[in-house]
Coordinates of C-alpha atoms and ligand atoms in Angstrom, one line a residue:
X1250 CA -22.3 40.0 -18.5
X1251 CA -19.1 40.2 -20.6
X1252 CA -15.8 40.4 -18.9
X1253 CA -14.0 42.8 -21.2
X1254 CA -12.6 45.8 -19.3
X1255 CA -10.4 47.5 -21.8
X1256 CA -11.9 50.9 -22.7
X1257 CA -12.3 51.5 -26.4
X1258 CA -10.6 54.6 -27.8
X1259 CA -13.8 56.7 -27.9
X1260 CA -14.0 56.5 -24.1
X1261 CA -11.7 59.3 -23.6
X1262 CA -14.0 61.5 -25.6
X1263 CA -17.1 60.4 -23.7
X1264 CA -15.6 60.8 -20.3
X1265 CA -14.8 64.5 -21.1
X1266 CA -18.6 64.9 -20.8
X1267 CA -18.4 64.1 -17.2
X1268 CA -20.3 60.7 -17.4
X1269 CA -17.3 58.5 -16.7
X1270 CA -18.7 56.0 -14.2
X1271 CA -21.7 55.3 -16.2
X1272 CA -19.9 55.3 -19.5
X1273 CA -17.2 52.9 -18.3
X1274 CA -19.9 50.5 -17.0
X1275 CA -21.8 50.8 -20.2
X1276 CA -18.7 50.1 -22.3
X1277 CA -18.3 46.7 -20.7
X1278 CA -21.8 45.8 -22.0
X1279 CA -21.4 47.2 -25.5
X1280 CA -18.0 45.6 -26.2
X1281 CA -19.9 42.4 -25.7
X1282 CA -22.3 43.2 -28.5
X1283 CA -19.4 44.0 -30.8
X1284 CA -17.5 40.8 -29.9
X1285 CA -20.8 38.8 -30.3
X1286 CA -21.3 40.3 -33.8
X1287 CA -17.6 39.5 -34.7
X1288 CA -17.8 36.0 -33.3
X1289 CA -21.0 35.2 -35.2
X1290 CA -19.6 36.5 -38.4
X1291 CA -16.2 34.6 -38.1
X1292 CA -18.1 31.4 -37.4
X1293 CA -20.6 31.8 -40.3
X1294 CA -17.9 32.7 -42.9
X1295 CA -16.3 29.2 -42.4
X1296 CA -19.3 27.8 -44.3
X1297 CA -19.0 30.3 -47.2
X1298 CA -16.5 30.2 -50.0
X1299 CA -15.8 34.0 -50.0
X1300 CA -13.3 35.5 -52.4
X1301 CA -10.0 36.5 -50.7
X1302 CA -10.2 39.7 -48.8
X1303 CA -14.0 39.7 -48.6
X1304 CA -14.2 38.7 -45.0
X1305 CA -12.3 41.8 -43.9
X1306 CA -14.4 43.9 -46.4
X1307 CA -17.7 42.5 -45.1
X1308 CA -16.9 42.8 -41.4
X1309 CA -15.8 46.4 -41.5
X1310 CA -18.1 49.3 -41.1
X1311 CA -17.6 51.7 -44.1
X1312 CA -18.4 55.1 -42.4
X1313 CA -18.6 56.2 -38.8
X1314 CA -19.5 59.5 -37.4
X1315 CA -19.2 60.6 -33.8
X1316 CA -20.8 63.9 -32.8
X1317 CA -20.6 65.9 -29.6
X1318 CA -23.1 68.6 -29.2
X1319 CA -24.6 71.1 -26.8
X1320 CA -28.2 71.4 -25.7
X1321 CA -29.6 74.1 -23.5
X1322 CA -31.6 72.4 -20.7
X1323 CA -34.8 73.8 -19.2
X1324 CA -33.0 75.2 -16.2
X1325 CA -30.7 77.2 -18.6
X1326 CA -27.7 74.9 -18.2
X1327 CA -25.8 73.8 -21.3
X1328 CA -25.2 70.0 -21.4
X1329 CA -22.9 68.2 -23.8
X1330 CA -24.2 65.0 -25.5
X1331 CA -22.4 62.4 -27.5
X1332 CA -24.1 60.6 -30.5
X1333 CA -23.1 58.2 -33.3
X1334 CA -24.2 57.2 -36.8
X1335 CA -22.5 54.3 -38.4
X1336 CA -22.9 52.9 -41.9
X1337 CA -21.9 49.2 -42.1
X1338 CA -22.4 48.3 -45.7
X1339 CA -24.4 49.7 -48.6
X1340 CA -23.7 47.0 -51.4
X1341 CA -27.4 46.1 -51.6
X1342 CA -28.9 49.6 -51.2
X1343 CA -29.3 52.7 -48.9
X1344 CA -28.3 52.1 -45.4
X1345 CA -31.1 51.5 -42.9
X1346 CA -31.2 51.3 -39.2
X1347 CA -32.7 52.6 -36.0
X1348 CA -31.6 55.3 -33.5
X1349 CA -31.1 54.3 -29.9
X1350 CA -31.3 56.6 -26.9
X1351 CA -29.7 54.9 -23.9
X1352 CA -26.9 55.3 -21.3
X1353 CA -25.5 52.0 -22.8
X1354 CA -24.8 53.4 -26.2
X1355 CA -21.2 53.4 -27.4
X1356 CA -19.5 53.3 -30.8
X1357 CA -18.8 49.6 -30.5
X1358 CA -22.5 48.9 -29.7
X1359 CA -23.6 50.9 -32.7
X1360 CA -21.1 49.2 -35.0
X1361 CA -22.5 45.8 -34.0
X1362 CA -26.1 46.9 -34.4
X1363 CA -25.2 48.4 -37.9
X1364 CA -23.7 45.1 -38.9
X1365 CA -26.7 43.1 -37.8
X1366 CA -28.9 45.5 -39.8
X1367 CA -27.0 44.7 -43.1
X1368 CA -27.4 40.9 -42.4
X1369 CA -31.1 41.5 -41.4
X1370 CA -32.0 43.4 -44.6
X1371 CA -30.2 40.7 -46.7
X1372 CA -31.8 37.8 -45.0
X1373 CA -35.3 39.1 -45.7
X1374 CA -34.1 40.2 -49.1
X1375 CA -35.0 43.9 -49.0
X1376 CA -32.9 46.4 -50.9
X1377 CA -31.0 48.0 -48.1
X1378 CA -27.6 48.0 -46.4
X1379 CA -27.2 48.4 -42.7
X1380 CA -26.7 51.4 -40.3
X1381 CA -27.4 52.3 -36.7
X1382 CA -27.3 55.5 -34.6
X1383 CA -27.4 56.4 -31.0
X1384 CA -27.2 59.1 -28.4
X1385 CA -25.8 58.5 -24.9
X1386 CA -28.8 59.7 -23.0
X1387 CA -31.4 58.4 -20.7
X1388 CA -34.6 59.8 -22.4
X1389 CA -36.7 59.2 -19.3
X1390 CA -34.6 61.8 -17.5
X1391 CA -35.3 64.6 -19.9
X1392 CA -38.4 66.8 -20.3
X1393 CA -40.3 66.6 -23.6
X1394 CA -38.8 70.0 -24.6
X1395 CA -35.2 68.8 -23.8
X1396 CA -35.8 65.5 -25.7
X1397 CA -36.9 67.5 -28.7
X1398 CA -33.8 69.7 -28.5
X1399 CA -31.5 66.7 -28.2
X1400 CA -33.2 65.0 -31.2
X1401 CA -33.2 68.1 -33.4
X1402 CA -29.5 68.9 -32.7
X1403 CA -28.5 65.3 -33.2
X1404 CA -30.4 65.2 -36.5
X1405 CA -28.6 68.3 -37.6
X1406 CA -25.2 66.9 -36.6
X1407 CA -25.7 63.7 -38.6
X1408 CA -27.6 65.3 -41.5
X1409 CA -24.6 65.1 -43.9
X1410 CA -25.2 61.2 -43.8
X1411 CA -29.0 61.2 -44.1
X1412 CA -31.2 61.3 -47.2
X1413 CA -34.0 59.0 -48.6
X1414 CA -31.6 57.6 -51.2
X1415 CA -28.7 57.3 -48.7
X1416 CA -29.5 56.6 -45.2
X1417 CA -32.8 56.2 -43.5
X1418 CA -33.1 56.1 -39.7
X1419 CA -36.0 54.5 -37.7
X1420 CA -36.9 54.0 -34.0
X1421 CA -35.1 51.6 -31.7
X1422 CA -34.7 51.4 -27.9
X1423 CA -35.6 54.6 -26.2
X1424 CA -37.0 56.4 -29.4
X1425 CA -40.5 56.4 -30.8
X1426 CA -42.7 57.9 -33.6
X1427 CA -42.7 61.4 -32.0
X1428 CA -38.8 61.4 -32.1
X1429 CA -39.0 60.2 -35.8
X1430 CA -41.4 63.1 -36.5
X1431 CA -38.9 65.6 -35.0
X1432 CA -36.1 64.0 -37.0
X1433 CA -38.1 64.2 -40.2
X1434 CA -39.2 67.8 -39.5
X1435 CA -35.6 68.9 -38.8
X1436 CA -34.2 67.4 -42.0
X1437 CA -37.1 68.9 -43.9
X1438 CA -36.5 72.4 -42.5
X1439 CA -33.0 72.3 -43.7
X1440 CA -34.1 71.3 -47.2
X1441 CA -37.0 73.8 -47.3
X1442 CA -39.6 71.2 -48.2
X1443 CA -41.0 68.0 -46.6
X1444 CA -39.0 64.9 -47.0
X1445 CA -41.0 62.1 -45.3
X1446 CA -39.0 59.3 -46.8
X1447 CA -35.8 60.3 -44.9
X1448 CA -37.1 58.5 -41.7
X1449 CA -39.5 55.6 -41.1
X1450 CA -41.5 54.7 -38.0
X1451 CA -43.2 58.1 -38.2
X1452 CA -46.7 58.8 -37.1
X1453 CA -49.2 57.9 -39.7
X1454 CA -50.5 61.4 -40.1
X1455 CA -47.1 62.6 -41.5
X1456 CA -46.3 59.8 -43.8
X1457 CA -45.9 56.8 -41.5
X1458 CA -47.2 53.4 -42.6
X1459 CA -50.2 51.7 -41.2
X1460 CA -48.9 48.7 -39.1
X1461 CA -45.4 50.0 -38.6
X1462 CA -45.7 50.4 -34.9
X1463 CA -46.8 46.8 -34.5
X1464 CA -44.6 45.3 -37.2
X1465 CA -41.6 44.0 -35.2
X1466 CA -43.7 42.2 -32.7
X1467 CA -46.2 40.8 -35.2
X1468 CA -43.2 39.7 -37.4
X1469 CA -41.8 37.9 -34.3
X1470 CA -45.0 35.9 -33.9
X1471 CA -45.6 35.2 -37.6
X1472 CA -42.1 33.6 -37.5
X1473 CA -42.8 31.6 -34.3
X1474 CA -46.2 30.4 -35.7
X1475 CA -44.4 29.3 -38.9
X1476 CA -41.7 27.6 -37.0
X1477 CA -44.2 25.7 -34.8
X1478 CA -46.0 24.5 -37.9
X1479 CA -42.7 23.4 -39.5
X1480 CA -41.6 21.5 -36.4
X1481 CA -45.1 19.9 -36.0
X1482 CA -45.7 21.7 -32.6
X1483 CA -49.0 23.1 -31.3
X1484 CA -49.2 26.8 -30.9
X1485 CA -52.6 27.0 -29.4
X1486 CA -52.2 27.1 -25.6
X1487 CA -48.3 27.2 -25.9
X1488 CA -46.8 29.1 -22.9
X1489 CA -44.8 32.3 -23.7
X1490 CA -42.5 34.4 -21.6
X1491 CA -41.5 37.8 -22.8
X1492 CA -38.5 39.9 -21.4
X1493 CA -39.1 43.6 -22.1
X1494 CA -42.4 45.3 -22.4
X1495 CA -41.6 48.1 -24.9
X1496 CA -42.5 48.3 -28.5
X1497 CA -41.3 44.8 -29.4
X1498 CA -42.0 42.9 -26.2
X1499 CA -45.6 44.3 -25.7
X1500 CA -46.7 43.7 -29.3
X1501 CA -45.1 40.2 -29.4
X1502 CA -47.0 39.4 -26.2
X1503 CA -50.2 40.8 -27.4
X1504 CA -49.9 39.0 -30.8
X1505 CA -49.1 35.7 -29.0
X1506 CA -52.2 36.2 -26.8
X1507 CA -54.3 36.8 -29.9
X1508 CA -52.9 33.7 -31.5
X1509 CA -54.1 31.7 -28.5
X1510 CA -50.9 31.3 -26.7
X1511 CA -50.8 31.5 -22.8
X1512 CA -48.5 34.5 -21.9
X1513 CA -47.2 33.3 -18.6
X1514 CA -44.6 35.9 -17.9
X1515 CA -43.7 39.5 -18.8
X1516 CA -41.0 42.0 -17.6
X1517 CA -39.5 45.4 -18.0
X1518 CA -36.4 47.0 -16.6
X1519 CA -38.1 47.2 -13.1
X1520 CA -39.0 43.5 -12.8
X1521 CA -41.5 41.0 -14.0
X1522 CA -44.9 39.3 -13.5
X1523 CA -45.8 35.6 -13.6
X1524 CA -49.1 33.7 -13.8
X1525 CA -49.0 30.0 -14.7
X1526 CA -52.5 30.2 -16.0
X1527 CA -51.7 33.1 -18.4
X1528 CA -51.8 36.8 -17.9
X1529 CA -54.8 38.8 -19.1
X1530 CA -53.0 40.9 -21.6
X1531 CA -55.7 43.5 -22.5
X1532 CA -56.2 44.1 -18.7
X1533 CA -52.5 44.4 -18.1
X1534 CA -52.0 46.9 -21.1
X1535 CA -54.8 49.0 -19.6
X1536 CA -53.1 48.8 -16.2
X1537 CA -49.8 49.9 -17.6
X1538 CA -51.4 52.7 -19.6
X1539 CA -52.9 54.1 -16.3
X1540 CA -49.9 53.5 -14.0
X1541 CA -46.9 53.6 -16.5
X1542 CA -45.6 50.4 -14.8
X1543 CA -46.1 46.8 -14.6
X1544 CA -45.7 46.9 -10.7
X1545 CA -48.9 46.4 -8.6
X1546 CA -50.9 44.4 -11.3
X1547 CA -53.1 42.1 -9.3
X1548 CA -53.5 39.4 -12.0
X1549 CA -49.9 38.0 -11.5
X1550 CA -47.1 37.4 -9.1
X1551 CA -43.9 39.5 -9.1
X1552 CA -40.8 37.7 -10.6
X1553 CA -37.3 38.9 -11.4
X1554 CA -35.8 39.0 -14.9
X1555 CA -33.5 36.2 -13.9
X1556 CA -36.5 34.0 -12.9
X1557 CA -38.2 34.8 -16.1
X1558 CA -35.3 33.7 -18.2
X1559 CA -35.3 30.3 -16.4
X1560 CA -39.0 29.7 -16.5
X1561 CA -40.1 26.3 -18.2
X1562 CA -42.1 27.5 -21.2
X1563 CA -42.6 26.8 -24.9
X1564 CA -41.3 30.1 -26.2
X1565 CA -39.0 32.6 -24.5
X1566 CA -39.0 36.0 -26.3
X1567 CA -36.0 38.2 -25.1
X1568 CA -37.2 41.6 -26.3
X1569 CA -35.2 44.1 -24.2
X1570 CA -31.5 44.3 -25.0
X1571 CA -28.1 42.6 -25.8
X1572 CA -26.4 40.0 -23.7
X1573 CA -29.5 38.8 -21.7
X1574 CA -28.8 35.0 -22.3
X1575 CA -25.1 34.6 -21.6
X1576 CA -22.7 32.0 -20.3
X1577 CA -23.9 32.5 -16.7
X1578 CA -27.6 31.8 -17.2
X1579 CA -27.9 29.8 -20.5
X1580 CA -28.0 26.5 -18.7
X1581 CA -31.0 27.7 -16.7
X1582 CA -33.0 28.2 -19.8
X1583 CA -35.9 25.7 -20.0
X1584 CA -37.8 27.0 -23.0
X1585 CA -38.4 24.8 -26.1
X1586 CA -37.7 27.8 -28.4
X1587 CA -36.0 31.1 -27.9
X1588 CA -37.4 33.7 -30.4
X1589 CA -35.1 36.8 -30.4
X1590 CA -37.2 39.9 -30.5
X1591 CA -34.2 42.0 -29.3
X1592 CA -31.0 42.5 -31.2
X1593 CA -28.1 40.3 -29.9
X1594 CA -29.8 39.0 -26.7
X1595 CA -27.8 35.7 -26.8
X1596 CA -24.0 35.6 -26.6
X1597 CA -22.0 33.1 -28.6
X1598 CA -21.2 31.0 -25.5
X1599 CA -24.9 30.9 -24.6
X1600 CA -25.8 30.0 -28.2
X1601 CA -23.6 26.9 -28.0
X1602 CA -25.3 25.8 -24.7
X1603 CA -28.8 26.3 -26.0
X1604 CA -27.9 24.3 -29.1
X1605 CA -26.4 21.5 -27.0
X1606 CA -29.6 21.4 -25.0
X1607 CA -31.7 21.1 -28.1
X1608 CA -33.4 24.6 -27.7
X1609 CA -34.4 26.0 -31.1
X1610 CA -33.3 29.6 -31.5
X1611 CA -34.9 31.7 -34.0
X1612 CA -32.1 34.4 -34.6
X1613 CA -32.6 38.1 -34.2
X1614 CA -31.8 39.0 -37.8
X1615 CA -34.7 36.8 -38.9
X1616 CA -37.1 36.9 -36.0
X1617 CA -37.2 40.7 -35.5
X1618 CA -36.9 41.7 -39.1
X1619 CA -40.6 42.7 -39.3
X1620 CA -39.8 46.2 -38.2
X1621 CA -37.4 46.9 -41.0
X1622 CA -39.7 45.1 -43.5
X1623 CA -42.5 47.6 -42.8
X1624 CA -40.1 50.5 -42.6
X1625 CA -39.2 49.5 -46.2
X1626 CA -42.9 49.5 -47.0
X1627 CA -43.2 52.9 -45.4
X1628 CA -40.3 54.3 -47.4
X1629 CA -41.9 52.9 -50.7
X1630 CA -45.2 54.4 -49.8
X1631 CA -43.6 57.7 -49.0
X1632 CA -41.6 57.8 -52.3
X1633 CA -44.8 57.0 -54.2
X1634 CA -47.1 59.2 -52.1
X1635 CA -49.5 56.2 -52.3
X1636 CA -50.6 54.6 -49.0
X1637 CA -51.7 51.1 -48.3
X1638 CA -54.4 49.7 -46.0
X1639 CA -53.1 48.0 -42.7
X1640 CA -54.5 44.6 -44.0
X1641 CA -52.3 44.9 -47.1
X1642 CA -49.2 45.8 -45.0
X1643 CA -49.8 42.8 -42.7
X1644 CA -50.3 40.3 -45.5
X1645 CA -47.1 41.5 -47.3
X1646 CA -45.2 41.4 -44.0
X1647 CA -46.4 37.9 -43.3
X1648 CA -45.4 36.7 -46.8
X1649 CA -41.8 38.0 -46.4
X1650 CA -41.4 36.6 -42.9
X1651 CA -42.6 33.2 -44.0
X1652 CA -40.5 33.1 -47.1
X1653 CA -37.5 34.2 -45.1
X1654 CA -38.1 31.6 -42.4
X1655 CA -38.2 28.9 -45.0
X1656 CA -35.1 30.2 -46.8
X1657 CA -33.2 30.0 -43.4
X1658 CA -34.7 26.7 -42.3
X1659 CA -33.9 25.0 -45.7
X1660 CA -30.3 26.4 -45.6
X1661 CA -29.9 25.1 -42.1
X1662 CA -31.2 21.6 -43.0
X1663 CA -29.3 21.5 -46.2
X1664 CA -25.9 22.4 -44.5
X1665 CA -26.7 20.7 -41.1
X1666 CA -26.2 24.0 -39.2
X1667 CA -28.2 25.8 -36.7
X1668 CA -30.7 28.6 -37.6
X1669 CA -28.5 31.5 -36.7
X1670 CA -25.5 30.3 -38.7
X1671 CA -27.9 29.5 -41.7
X1672 CA -29.4 33.0 -41.5
X1673 CA -25.9 34.6 -41.5
X1674 CA -24.6 32.3 -44.3
X1675 CA -27.6 33.4 -46.4
X1676 CA -27.3 37.0 -45.6
X1677 CA -23.5 37.3 -45.8
X1678 CA -23.6 35.3 -49.1
X1679 CA -26.1 37.8 -50.6
X1680 CA -24.0 40.9 -49.6
X1681 CA -20.9 39.2 -50.9
X1682 CA -22.7 38.4 -54.2
X1683 CA -23.9 42.1 -54.6
X1684 CA -20.4 43.3 -53.9
X1685 CA -18.9 40.9 -56.6
X1686 CA -21.6 42.0 -59.1
X1687 CA -20.9 45.7 -58.5
X1688 CA -17.1 45.3 -58.5
X1689 CA -14.7 47.1 -56.4
X1690 CA -14.4 50.9 -57.2
X1691 CA -12.2 52.3 -58.8
Ligands
LIG2425 P1 -38.3 50.0 -26.0 O1 -37.5 51.2 -25.6 O2 -39.6 50.3 -26.6 O3 -38.5 48.9 -25.0 C1 -37.4 48.2 -24.2 C2 -38.0 47.4 -23.1 O4 -37.0 46.7 -22.5 C3 -38.6 48.3 -22.0 O5 -39.8 47.7 -21.5 C4 -37.5 48.3 -20.9 O6 -38.1 48.5 -19.6 C5 -37.1 46.9 -21.0 N1 -35.7 46.7 -20.6 C6 -34.6 47.4 -20.7 N2 -33.6 46.8 -20.0 C7 -34.1 45.7 -19.5 C8 -33.5 44.7 -18.6 N3 -32.2 44.7 -18.2 N4 -34.3 43.7 -18.3 C9 -35.6 43.6 -18.7 N5 -36.2 44.6 -19.4 C10 -35.4 45.6 -19.8 O7 -37.4 49.2 -27.1 P2 -37.9 48.3 -28.4 O8 -38.0 49.1 -29.6 O9 -39.0 47.4 -27.9 O10 -36.5 47.5 -28.6 C11 -36.2 46.3 -27.7 C12 -35.2 45.5 -28.5 O11 -35.7 45.1 -29.8 C13 -33.9 46.1 -28.8 O12 -32.8 45.2 -28.8 C14 -34.1 46.7 -30.3 O13 -32.8 46.8 -30.9 C15 -34.8 45.5 -30.8 N6 -35.6 45.8 -32.0 C16 -36.5 46.8 -32.1 C17 -37.2 47.1 -33.3 C18 -38.2 48.2 -33.3 O14 -38.9 48.2 -34.4 N7 -38.5 49.0 -32.3 C19 -36.9 46.4 -34.4 C20 -36.0 45.3 -34.3 C21 -35.4 45.0 -33.2

């Protein structure tokens, strides 16, 4: 956990909503995501020969919107919510990035996540800039009707920034295809006609792409498989531990299982499960469907999230949230490889420790880029009104993930730097190049 305690300026705004204790606690967390993003940037630019002034230009978010809006709850009360939409950079194309619903959301967290989206789209070389959005809300504490109300009002509030050519949201922590459907519908109602390409990660029956739901987790494992091949390691039977059992964690775990790995541990916010012989994933998924929890599954022992991070294993996949591998637990990590399914799960201090200990870290902006790659496919399909088979989506996804892994790996070898720095060098270099080619307006 980070140690920053100074409240950012937006705090006063949020505390007026009456959430002060939770918001203050959350701000400690998110400042760390922002500091992590800035520290990573400052480190990577030392390896780039940027034009004067470009480092300031590239580390600054170009547009930030804070919205505070009322929603009538089911009991008739009016509750105020705070949301954000931030565009970090659009030199390479429209801004792209997910919407997060969580009590940890803050402007600084959204800024960091928007910046990582810019680098992610650049590292896999798709024609987008970076954005992110979020609402300070625990979606589990709302009824379906209230969740729809929050989503529709938030979409209306940030609508001036959205369009298929300008800014395209997608799901992230706490949001899902249904929420994307409400966003798309709200935007379309204001236009008077359907605009499916304004949002990705929608259900397939309203213009979503086959394979989008699974894309991030699949992309994580395509990258891990290629890395194992490149390092000459054996994936069959390799032990895998996954933190987070949401969209990214559950699909990463399932794909690992299908690739012949032994998934020895899994967790969610309530705690984890461990079985040295490997967890029966299809059985566990069925159990979770029936009980909405991992707790009580008979095929594994309970463990804590801290114990999961410290398990000896071949691959550790943090797939929950930021700051999970930090200065206080990095020395306990005994994995051979950390494959970052989440955004920003490793702090810069922890990164140094993992590197010193010879642990290979596949950085988030590469490892979890499968989601935005298939979001890009979804957007292309929506624009063309021509839809692809899932096989085709997966093949194209795999090709991009493998090419991107080798671009990063070759950069790392060529410059004698770690994979994260290499991914950032590649990405920041591409965004700088696009900026130089376009020139500075006016
Ligand atoms: P999700 O809401 O579907 O799942 C999050 C999971 O993490 C849940 O199982 C939750 O219980 C668990 N969790 C939350 N806090 C935890 C904690 N402290 N310890 C352990 N588990 C915890 O979210 P998601 O879409 O799977 O996103 C997870 C991460 O992956 C986020 O960092 C997100 O930004 C990143 N990501 C998501 C996508 C995507 O397509 N959904 C794409 C790229 C990156």
